[in-house]
Amino acid sequence: MRIQKFKNLIVGIFIVALSLQSWGQATTNSPYSRYGIGVLRSESFNQNFALGGAGLGFRSNTSLNLLNPASYSEISITTVEFGVTNNALWLSNGTQSQFQNNAYIDHIAFGFPVINNKWGMSFGMLPYSNVGYDYENESSSIIGPDTISMNYYYKGDGGLNKVYFGNALKFKIDSTSNISFGANASLIFGSITTDKKIIYSDLPNSFNLWQITKTSVADFNFDAGVQYQKTFINAKEEKYNLTIGATYTLGRELKAKNSELLRTFKGNVDFGSLRDTILNVEEQAGIIELPAQIGVGIAFEKQNKWTLLLDYKTTAWDKVENSEAAFYQYKMSHSINGGFEFIPKYDAFNNYFKRIKYRIGARYKTSYLSFNDKDINEYGITFGLSLPMKRTDTAIPGLNFGVEYGKRGTIEAGLVEEKFVNFNLGITINDRWFIKRKYD
């Protein structure tokens, strides 16, 4: 009975997560989310988060790793992962500052072995990008002999989500090495809404402009990965694993539908009377272009003791067409992620603290956005713990905590600097769902 309730709880979490994701979440207040497809979210799961987002060479039989689908072949037990993240954000342009806070569902995913030690499968859902901003600025324009002040008001919300389904197969090379191949098929879907108003403050009788746009997306993308693992055993019979991983994400033109409404009005930003409709376009066919990505990573571990991870990824955003190149530019993005995990004594059942996994990591990323040759780079430092919980007859749950401090952007050239602290809470549950019960 307890086991059935436990499984019902897992299914309930999944349904709630899907409901929340489908309605959308306010998950960022970054002014940089106005550009491109918004702030790109990491695909790190519970363990990866506190390891600086590294994991291209990571393999585990009890946790999931979306960063490289080849890792699914290592899954040896039905695994459920659920994570939430709270983003505390401080924004500054050098003269003014602002604080914002948002919590959101980070991911929910399932994985299980189809053929133990040979074939693994995983599926789940997570945010892909987020849009959320609300700000204004002022400029002036010379019209004839007069200088006219104009106030610009920008709002935006929405984002894209990702549902994935992946498989991986492992092949034995010899007694100490193996190679795994994996692939994901993903549905990228969601919508982004923008609201822009231009008000001519020096001309109270003029017609102001109000533009609303909405872009909706629902299309597929694909990524693949490979991992080669070599095992070493020293004179003390201690086992070490060296894993080299690589991934490739396909560049794709996702099918989209674009709507735009452009009107004139009199009044101010909060109250006004509509005048004319200049443009009204409903669900016109379009595309959102996603770039190709290549990643390589390495993991070196002393089994049941420690793991060291290092990743490098590059994304070809410079190949993506930009219709607003006069305001910002796309550029090739690079990222470096590294992490270290340590467990004092995994089988110290009489000492709880020795069974805790301690994690630390760091990451650095060059953004895919550039403004007048000013890059919006980002870095983060992470810490975390994995706490074992009381097991049931068949289930082994674990609680994961992670915290990240980081910075994005700059106050140079009139831009905005963002400092953030992300708190991550994740639950990992390993359960034997497919055991056939026998009764006397």
Short mmCIF file of C-alpha atoms in Angstrom, two decimals:
data_model
loop_
_atom_site.label_atom_id
_atom_site.label_comp_id
_atom_site.label_asym_id
_atom_site.label_seq_id
_atom_site.Cartn_x
_atom_site.Cartn_y
_atom_site.Cartn_z
CA MET A 1 0.00 0.00 0.00
CA ARG A 2 2.80 2.42 0.91
CA ILE A 3 4.57 1.67 -2.37
CA GLN A 4 1.43 2.35 -4.40
CA LYS A 5 0.90 5.68 -2.61
CA PHE A 6 4.51 6.55 -3.33
CA LYS A 7 4.05 5.85 -7.04
CA ASN A 8 0.79 7.80 -7.09
CA LEU A 9 2.64 10.76 -5.58
CA ILE A 10 5.25 10.61 -8.35
CA VAL A 11 2.58 10.54 -11.06
CA GLY A 12 0.77 13.41 -9.31
CA ILE A 13 3.93 15.53 -9.34
CA PHE A 14 4.31 14.87 -13.06
CA ILE A 15 0.73 15.93 -13.83
CA VAL A 16 1.03 19.11 -11.75
CA ALA A 17 4.32 19.96 -13.43
CA LEU A 18 2.83 19.53 -16.89
CA SER A 19 -0.11 21.74 -15.94
CA LEU A 20 2.10 24.51 -14.64
CA GLN A 21 4.39 24.36 -17.64
CA SER A 22 1.54 24.44 -20.12
CA TRP A 23 0.12 27.62 -18.57
CA GLY A 24 3.56 29.26 -18.60
CA GLN A 25 5.52 30.79 -15.75
CA ALA A 26 6.99 34.22 -14.98
CA THR A 27 10.52 32.99 -14.52
CA THR A 28 12.77 35.93 -15.38
CA ASN A 29 12.88 39.71 -15.18
CA SER A 30 15.97 40.16 -17.31
CA PRO A 31 15.91 43.02 -19.85
CA TYR A 32 18.16 40.81 -22.03
CA SER A 33 15.23 38.42 -22.45
CA ARG A 34 13.76 40.97 -24.88
CA TYR A 35 16.22 39.86 -27.55
CA GLY A 36 16.38 36.68 -29.60
CA ILE A 37 14.28 33.92 -28.02
CA GLY A 38 14.92 35.12 -24.47
CA VAL A 39 17.18 33.88 -21.69
CA LEU A 40 18.33 30.36 -22.55
CA ARG A 41 17.84 27.90 -19.69
CA SER A 42 20.40 25.32 -18.70
CA GLU A 43 19.54 21.67 -19.30
CA SER A 44 21.23 20.66 -16.04
CA PHE A 45 19.36 18.20 -13.87
CA ASN A 46 19.69 17.74 -10.09
CA GLN A 47 23.25 16.44 -10.02
CA ASN A 48 24.59 18.65 -12.83
CA PHE A 49 23.33 21.90 -11.29
CA ALA A 50 25.79 21.93 -8.37
CA LEU A 51 28.61 20.68 -10.63
CA GLY A 52 28.74 23.90 -12.64
CA GLY A 53 26.36 22.47 -15.24
CA ALA A 54 28.98 19.93 -16.39
CA GLY A 55 28.04 16.42 -17.51
CA LEU A 56 28.91 15.55 -21.11
CA GLY A 57 31.11 12.74 -19.80
CA PHE A 58 28.99 11.93 -16.76
CA ARG A 59 27.40 8.48 -16.36
CA SER A 60 25.28 7.25 -13.47
CA ASN A 61 23.06 4.23 -12.88
CA THR A 62 20.83 6.12 -10.41
CA SER A 63 20.43 9.65 -11.81
CA LEU A 64 19.51 11.20 -15.16
CA ASN A 65 21.76 13.28 -17.39
CA LEU A 66 20.06 15.12 -20.27
CA LEU A 67 23.32 16.83 -21.25
CA ASN A 68 24.42 13.68 -23.09
CA PRO A 69 21.73 11.17 -24.16
CA ALA A 70 24.39 8.43 -24.40
CA SER A 71 24.33 8.35 -20.58
CA TYR A 72 20.86 6.72 -20.57
CA SER A 73 22.47 3.33 -21.26
CA GLU A 74 23.89 3.36 -17.72
CA ILE A 75 20.45 3.57 -16.03
CA SER A 76 19.90 0.39 -14.01
CA ILE A 77 16.70 1.26 -12.11
CA THR A 78 13.55 3.27 -12.76
CA THR A 79 14.46 6.86 -11.90
CA VAL A 80 12.27 9.92 -11.41
CA GLU A 81 13.73 13.42 -11.09
CA PHE A 82 11.94 16.63 -10.20
CA GLY A 83 13.53 20.04 -9.62
CA VAL A 84 12.54 23.61 -8.78
CA THR A 85 14.72 26.71 -8.90
CA ASN A 86 14.36 30.11 -7.25
CA ASN A 87 16.09 32.97 -9.06
CA ALA A 88 17.00 36.05 -7.00
CA LEU A 89 18.10 38.79 -9.40
CA TRP A 90 19.75 42.18 -8.78
CA LEU A 91 19.83 44.57 -11.78
CA SER A 92 21.90 47.75 -12.08
CA ASN A 93 22.71 50.23 -14.85
CA GLY A 94 25.22 52.15 -12.72
CA THR A 95 22.76 54.74 -11.45
CA GLN A 96 19.65 52.72 -10.57
CA SER A 97 19.17 49.24 -9.16
CA GLN A 98 16.29 46.82 -8.81
CA PHE A 99 15.62 43.44 -7.17
CA GLN A 100 13.40 40.70 -8.60
CA ASN A 101 12.62 37.16 -7.47
CA ASN A 102 11.07 34.25 -9.38
CA ALA A 103 10.58 30.54 -8.70
CA TYR A 104 9.91 28.00 -11.42
CA ILE A 105 9.79 24.29 -12.17
CA ASP A 106 13.24 23.36 -13.39
CA HIS A 107 12.49 19.94 -14.87
CA ILE A 108 10.68 16.67 -14.43
CA ALA A 109 12.04 13.53 -16.03
CA PHE A 110 11.78 9.73 -16.02
CA GLY A 111 14.34 7.11 -16.96
CA PHE A 112 14.45 3.33 -16.87
CA PRO A 113 16.44 0.41 -18.26
CA VAL A 114 14.86 -1.44 -21.18
CA ILE A 115 17.63 -4.05 -21.17
CA ASN A 116 19.80 -3.72 -18.10
CA ASN A 117 23.35 -2.57 -18.82
CA LYS A 118 22.61 -2.32 -22.57
CA TRP A 119 19.60 -0.14 -23.41
CA GLY A 120 18.20 2.81 -21.45
CA MET A 121 15.37 5.23 -22.09
CA SER A 122 14.38 8.64 -20.71
CA PHE A 123 11.69 11.27 -21.26
CA GLY A 124 10.73 14.51 -19.57
CA MET A 125 9.98 18.20 -19.74
CA LEU A 126 11.86 21.41 -18.95
CA PRO A 127 11.96 25.10 -19.91
CA TYR A 128 14.05 25.94 -22.99
CA SER A 129 14.01 29.75 -22.83
CA ASN A 130 12.19 32.44 -20.85
CA VAL A 131 11.05 35.96 -21.62
CA GLY A 132 10.06 38.45 -18.92
CA TYR A 133 10.80 42.19 -18.89
CA ASP A 134 9.09 45.49 -18.12
CA TYR A 135 11.09 48.71 -18.51
CA GLU A 136 11.17 52.09 -20.22
CA ASN A 137 13.69 54.49 -21.69
CA GLU A 138 13.68 57.94 -23.21
CA SER A 139 15.19 59.36 -26.36
CA SER A 140 14.80 62.43 -28.53
CA SER A 141 14.50 63.12 -32.23
CA ILE A 142 14.96 66.31 -34.24
CA ILE A 143 11.94 67.09 -36.40
CA GLY A 144 12.43 70.34 -38.30
CA PRO A 145 13.49 73.06 -35.86
CA ASP A 146 12.18 71.13 -32.84
CA THR A 147 13.63 68.41 -30.63
CA ILE A 148 10.92 65.94 -29.69
CA SER A 149 11.14 63.70 -26.62
CA MET A 150 9.90 60.15 -26.98
CA ASN A 151 9.26 57.63 -24.22
CA TYR A 152 9.56 53.91 -25.07
CA TYR A 153 7.78 51.31 -22.92
CA TYR A 154 8.68 47.64 -23.33
CA LYS A 155 6.95 44.57 -21.90
CA GLY A 156 7.34 40.91 -22.73
CA ASP A 157 6.52 37.49 -21.35
CA GLY A 158 6.38 33.82 -22.30
CA GLY A 159 9.07 31.46 -23.47
CA LEU A 160 9.71 28.08 -25.01
CA ASN A 161 9.48 24.65 -23.39
CA LYS A 162 11.03 21.32 -24.33
CA VAL A 163 9.59 17.81 -24.13
CA TYR A 164 12.15 15.13 -24.94
CA PHE A 165 12.23 11.39 -25.54
CA GLY A 166 15.56 9.60 -25.79
CA ASN A 167 17.23 6.20 -26.05
CA ALA A 168 20.78 4.94 -25.65
CA LEU A 169 22.59 1.68 -26.41
CA LYS A 170 25.84 0.43 -24.88
CA PHE A 171 28.32 -1.84 -26.66
CA LYS A 172 31.14 -3.72 -24.98
CA ILE A 173 34.55 -3.22 -26.60
CA ASP A 174 36.59 -5.39 -24.26
CA SER A 175 36.66 -6.36 -20.58
CA THR A 176 37.62 -2.82 -19.47
CA SER A 177 35.94 -0.51 -21.99
CA ASN A 178 32.61 0.22 -23.65
CA ILE A 179 31.00 2.78 -25.90
CA SER A 180 27.45 4.19 -25.80
CA PHE A 181 25.38 6.01 -28.40
CA GLY A 182 22.23 7.99 -27.62
CA ALA A 183 19.77 10.38 -29.21
CA ASN A 184 16.86 12.62 -28.21
CA ALA A 185 13.84 13.72 -30.21
CA SER A 186 12.44 16.92 -28.70
CA LEU A 187 9.31 18.98 -29.17
CA ILE A 188 10.04 22.71 -28.74
CA PHE A 189 6.84 24.63 -28.07
CA GLY A 190 5.54 27.82 -26.47
CA SER A 191 4.80 31.45 -27.25
CA ILE A 192 6.45 34.85 -26.75
CA THR A 193 4.38 38.03 -26.45
CA THR A 194 5.79 41.56 -26.69
CA ASP A 195 4.13 44.91 -25.95
CA LYS A 196 5.77 48.15 -27.09
CA LYS A 197 4.47 51.71 -26.76
CA ILE A 198 6.01 54.91 -28.13
CA ILE A 199 4.67 58.12 -26.57
CA TYR A 200 5.52 61.59 -27.87
CA SER A 201 5.56 63.38 -24.55
CA ASP A 202 6.17 66.87 -25.99
CA LEU A 203 3.20 66.56 -28.35
CA PRO A 204 0.07 65.92 -26.23
CA ASN A 205 -2.22 65.98 -29.28
CA SER A 206 -0.13 63.59 -31.35
CA PHE A 207 -0.98 59.99 -32.12
CA ASN A 208 1.18 57.58 -30.12
CA LEU A 209 2.07 54.05 -31.29
CA TRP A 210 1.19 50.74 -29.68
CA GLN A 211 2.55 47.46 -31.06
CA ILE A 212 1.70 43.97 -29.80
CA THR A 213 3.33 40.86 -31.26
CA LYS A 214 2.98 37.17 -30.51
CA THR A 215 5.11 34.32 -31.82
CA SER A 216 3.96 30.73 -31.27
CA VAL A 217 6.18 27.71 -31.90
CA ALA A 218 5.62 23.94 -32.05
CA ASP A 219 8.20 21.87 -33.89
CA PHE A 220 10.79 19.13 -33.42
CA ASN A 221 14.51 19.16 -32.91
CA PHE A 222 17.10 16.41 -32.44
CA ASP A 223 20.39 15.87 -30.62
CA ALA A 224 22.77 12.94 -30.27
CA GLY A 225 25.69 11.92 -28.09
CA VAL A 226 28.43 9.36 -27.63
CA GLN A 227 30.42 8.28 -24.56
CA TYR A 228 33.51 6.10 -24.42
CA GLN A 229 34.40 4.67 -21.00
CA LYS A 230 37.61 2.96 -19.89
CA THR A 231 38.00 1.27 -16.48
CA PHE A 232 41.29 1.01 -14.59
CA ILE A 233 42.01 -1.06 -11.47
CA ASN A 234 45.12 -0.35 -9.39
CA ALA A 235 47.15 -2.66 -7.13
CA LYS A 236 44.79 -1.92 -4.23
CA GLU A 237 41.80 -3.17 -6.28
CA GLU A 238 40.44 0.39 -6.45
CA LYS A 239 38.41 1.07 -9.58
CA TYR A 240 38.70 4.23 -11.70
CA ASN A 241 36.60 5.22 -14.71
CA LEU A 242 37.63 7.60 -17.48
CA THR A 243 34.77 8.73 -19.73
CA ILE A 244 35.01 10.92 -22.82
CA GLY A 245 31.76 12.30 -24.21
CA ALA A 246 30.66 14.32 -27.22
CA THR A 247 27.30 15.74 -28.31
CA TYR A 248 25.78 17.39 -31.36
CA THR A 249 22.51 19.34 -31.53
CA LEU A 250 20.98 19.86 -34.95
CA GLY A 251 20.49 23.41 -36.24
CA ARG A 252 16.85 23.77 -37.24
CA GLU A 253 14.28 26.22 -38.57
CA LEU A 254 11.29 25.69 -36.29
CA LYS A 255 7.85 26.38 -37.74
CA ALA A 256 6.21 29.37 -36.07
CA LYS A 257 3.09 31.52 -36.34
CA ASN A 258 3.47 35.29 -36.04
CA SER A 259 0.76 37.78 -35.12
CA GLU A 260 1.15 41.57 -34.99
CA LEU A 261 -1.21 44.41 -34.10
CA LEU A 262 -0.11 48.03 -34.61
CA ARG A 263 -2.39 50.87 -33.53
CA THR A 264 -2.33 54.57 -32.77
CA PHE A 265 -3.76 56.06 -29.59
CA LYS A 266 -3.99 59.26 -27.59
CA GLY A 267 -3.18 59.45 -23.91
CA ASN A 268 -0.43 58.07 -21.68
CA VAL A 269 1.01 54.61 -21.06
CA ASP A 270 -1.78 53.60 -18.66
CA PHE A 271 -4.83 55.36 -20.08
CA GLY A 272 -5.65 56.26 -23.65
CA SER A 273 -8.17 56.11 -26.43
CA LEU A 274 -7.52 53.98 -29.52
CA ARG A 275 -7.57 55.68 -32.90
CA ASP A 276 -6.52 53.79 -36.02
CA THR A 277 -5.36 50.27 -36.75
CA ILE A 278 -2.28 50.48 -38.97
CA LEU A 279 -1.52 46.75 -39.18
CA ASN A 280 -3.30 43.58 -38.11
CA VAL A 281 -1.63 40.26 -38.98
CA GLU A 282 -2.94 37.01 -37.49
CA GLU A 283 -0.91 33.77 -37.34
CA GLN A 284 1.22 34.32 -40.39
CA ALA A 285 3.59 31.44 -41.11
CA GLY A 286 7.19 32.06 -40.06
CA ILE A 287 10.23 30.42 -38.52
CA ILE A 288 12.43 30.57 -35.44
CA GLU A 289 15.95 29.50 -36.25
CA LEU A 290 17.97 27.47 -33.75
CA PRO A 291 21.73 27.02 -34.23
CA ALA A 292 23.79 23.84 -34.23
CA GLN A 293 25.77 23.04 -31.09
CA ILE A 294 28.84 20.85 -30.51
CA GLY A 295 30.09 19.77 -27.10
CA VAL A 296 32.92 17.64 -25.70
CA GLY A 297 33.48 16.60 -22.12
CA ILE A 298 35.55 14.36 -19.89
CA ALA A 299 34.85 12.68 -16.55
CA PHE A 300 37.35 10.94 -14.30
CA GLU A 301 36.11 9.14 -11.21
CA LYS A 302 37.23 6.93 -8.40
CA GLN A 303 34.21 4.67 -8.09
CA ASN A 304 32.01 5.42 -5.07
CA LYS A 305 34.44 8.14 -3.93
CA TRP A 306 34.85 11.18 -6.19
CA THR A 307 34.16 12.46 -9.71
CA LEU A 308 35.83 15.26 -11.68
CA LEU A 309 34.04 16.77 -14.71
CA LEU A 310 35.03 19.24 -17.43
CA ASP A 311 32.97 20.32 -20.49
CA TYR A 312 33.31 22.64 -23.45
CA LYS A 313 30.47 23.65 -25.81
CA THR A 314 30.16 25.99 -28.76
CA THR A 315 26.92 27.16 -30.40
CA ALA A 316 26.80 28.70 -33.88
CA TRP A 317 24.47 31.63 -33.20
CA ASP A 318 26.52 33.71 -35.65
CA LYS A 319 24.99 31.61 -38.43
CA VAL A 320 21.44 32.59 -37.44
CA GLU A 321 19.78 35.36 -39.43
CA ASN A 322 18.97 38.46 -37.35
CA SER A 323 16.25 40.84 -38.54
CA GLU A 324 17.21 43.44 -35.88
CA ALA A 325 20.96 43.55 -36.48
CA ALA A 326 20.91 47.36 -36.17
CA PHE A 327 20.09 47.01 -32.46
CA TYR A 328 21.96 43.84 -31.44
CA GLN A 329 24.04 41.11 -33.00
CA TYR A 330 24.19 37.33 -32.77
CA LYS A 331 27.60 35.82 -32.15
CA MET A 332 29.07 32.38 -31.64
CA SER A 333 28.62 31.31 -28.03
CA HIS A 334 31.19 29.35 -26.02
CA SER A 335 30.89 27.78 -22.58
CA ILE A 336 33.21 26.00 -20.15
CA ASN A 337 31.77 24.02 -17.23
CA GLY A 338 33.57 22.12 -14.50
CA GLY A 339 32.64 20.33 -11.29
CA PHE A 340 33.84 18.02 -8.52
CA GLU A 341 31.78 15.59 -6.41
CA PHE A 342 33.00 13.82 -3.27
CA ILE A 343 31.42 11.24 -0.97
CA PRO A 344 33.41 10.37 2.19
CA LYS A 345 32.17 6.76 2.53
CA TYR A 346 29.19 5.60 0.51
CA ASP A 347 28.56 2.48 2.62
CA ALA A 348 28.94 4.11 6.08
CA PHE A 349 25.40 3.20 7.15
CA ASN A 350 26.15 4.10 10.78
CA ASN A 351 27.33 7.62 9.84
CA TYR A 352 24.83 9.68 7.84
CA PHE A 353 27.18 12.60 7.05
CA LYS A 354 29.74 10.31 5.44
CA ARG A 355 27.08 9.21 2.92
CA ILE A 356 26.30 12.79 1.81
CA LYS A 357 27.61 13.76 -1.62
CA TYR A 358 29.37 17.15 -1.60
CA ARG A 359 29.53 19.12 -4.86
CA ILE A 360 31.25 22.22 -6.16
CA GLY A 361 31.49 23.70 -9.65
CA ALA A 362 31.99 26.74 -11.86
CA ARG A 363 30.99 27.85 -15.33
CA TYR A 364 31.76 30.62 -17.82
CA LYS A 365 29.73 31.45 -20.92
CA THR A 366 29.96 34.00 -23.69
CA SER A 367 26.45 35.10 -24.59
CA TYR A 368 24.94 34.77 -28.04
CA LEU A 369 24.05 38.49 -27.85
CA SER A 370 26.28 41.50 -28.46
CA PHE A 371 25.39 45.21 -28.29
CA ASN A 372 27.71 47.61 -30.12
CA ASP A 373 30.58 45.15 -29.70
CA LYS A 374 29.85 44.77 -25.97
CA ASP A 375 29.45 41.11 -25.07
CA ILE A 376 26.95 39.93 -22.45
CA ASN A 377 29.11 37.29 -20.81
CA GLU A 378 28.08 35.22 -17.82
CA TYR A 379 29.75 33.24 -15.05
CA GLY A 380 28.57 31.21 -12.07
CA ILE A 381 29.98 29.41 -9.02
CA THR A 382 27.99 26.49 -7.61
CA PHE A 383 27.82 24.43 -4.41
CA GLY A 384 25.52 21.57 -3.44
CA LEU A 385 24.68 18.49 -1.43
CA SER A 386 22.92 15.22 -2.14
CA LEU A 387 21.18 13.92 0.99
CA PRO A 388 20.13 10.27 1.16
CA MET A 389 16.61 9.76 2.55
CA LYS A 390 14.88 6.84 4.25
CA ARG A 391 14.15 4.13 1.72
CA THR A 392 10.91 2.18 1.32
CA ASP A 393 10.61 -1.49 0.35
CA THR A 394 11.67 -0.79 -3.25
CA ALA A 395 12.31 2.97 -3.50
CA ILE A 396 15.50 4.88 -2.69
CA PRO A 397 14.78 8.65 -2.60
CA GLY A 398 17.38 11.40 -2.41
CA LEU A 399 17.19 15.15 -1.82
CA ASN A 400 19.48 17.49 -3.75
CA PHE A 401 20.31 21.06 -2.76
CA GLY A 402 22.26 23.47 -4.93
CA VAL A 403 23.11 27.18 -4.87
CA GLU A 404 24.71 29.30 -7.57
CA TYR A 405 26.09 32.83 -7.44
CA GLY A 406 26.76 34.51 -10.76
CA LYS A 407 26.84 37.61 -12.92
CA ARG A 408 25.65 38.48 -16.43
CA GLY A 409 26.17 41.63 -18.49
CA THR A 410 27.91 44.96 -17.88
CA ILE A 411 27.06 48.56 -17.02
CA GLU A 412 29.27 49.80 -19.86
CA ALA A 413 27.70 51.52 -22.89
CA GLY A 414 24.39 52.01 -21.08
CA LEU A 415 23.80 48.29 -20.58
CA VAL A 416 22.57 46.43 -17.50
CA GLU A 417 24.56 44.26 -15.11
CA GLU A 418 22.75 41.37 -13.48
CA LYS A 419 23.89 39.57 -10.33
CA PHE A 420 21.94 36.48 -9.36
CA VAL A 421 21.66 33.77 -6.74
CA ASN A 422 19.89 30.59 -7.86
CA PHE A 423 18.62 28.10 -5.27
CA ASN A 424 17.84 24.63 -6.59
CA LEU A 425 15.90 21.87 -4.83
CA GLY A 426 15.65 18.50 -6.52
CA ILE A 427 14.20 15.10 -5.69
CA THR A 428 15.62 11.93 -7.21
CA ILE A 429 13.73 8.67 -6.66
CA ASN A 430 15.01 5.26 -7.67
CA ASP A 431 12.27 2.63 -7.60
CA ARG A 432 11.78 -0.90 -8.92
CA TRP A 433 8.44 -0.45 -10.67
CA PHE A 434 8.47 -3.55 -12.80
CA ILE A 435 9.07 -6.27 -10.21
CA LYS A 436 6.57 -9.11 -10.47
CA ARG A 437 5.26 -9.81 -6.98
CA LYS A 438 5.09 -13.33 -5.63
CA TYR A 439 2.92 -14.31 -2.67
CA ASP A 440 2.83 -17.54 -0.65
#
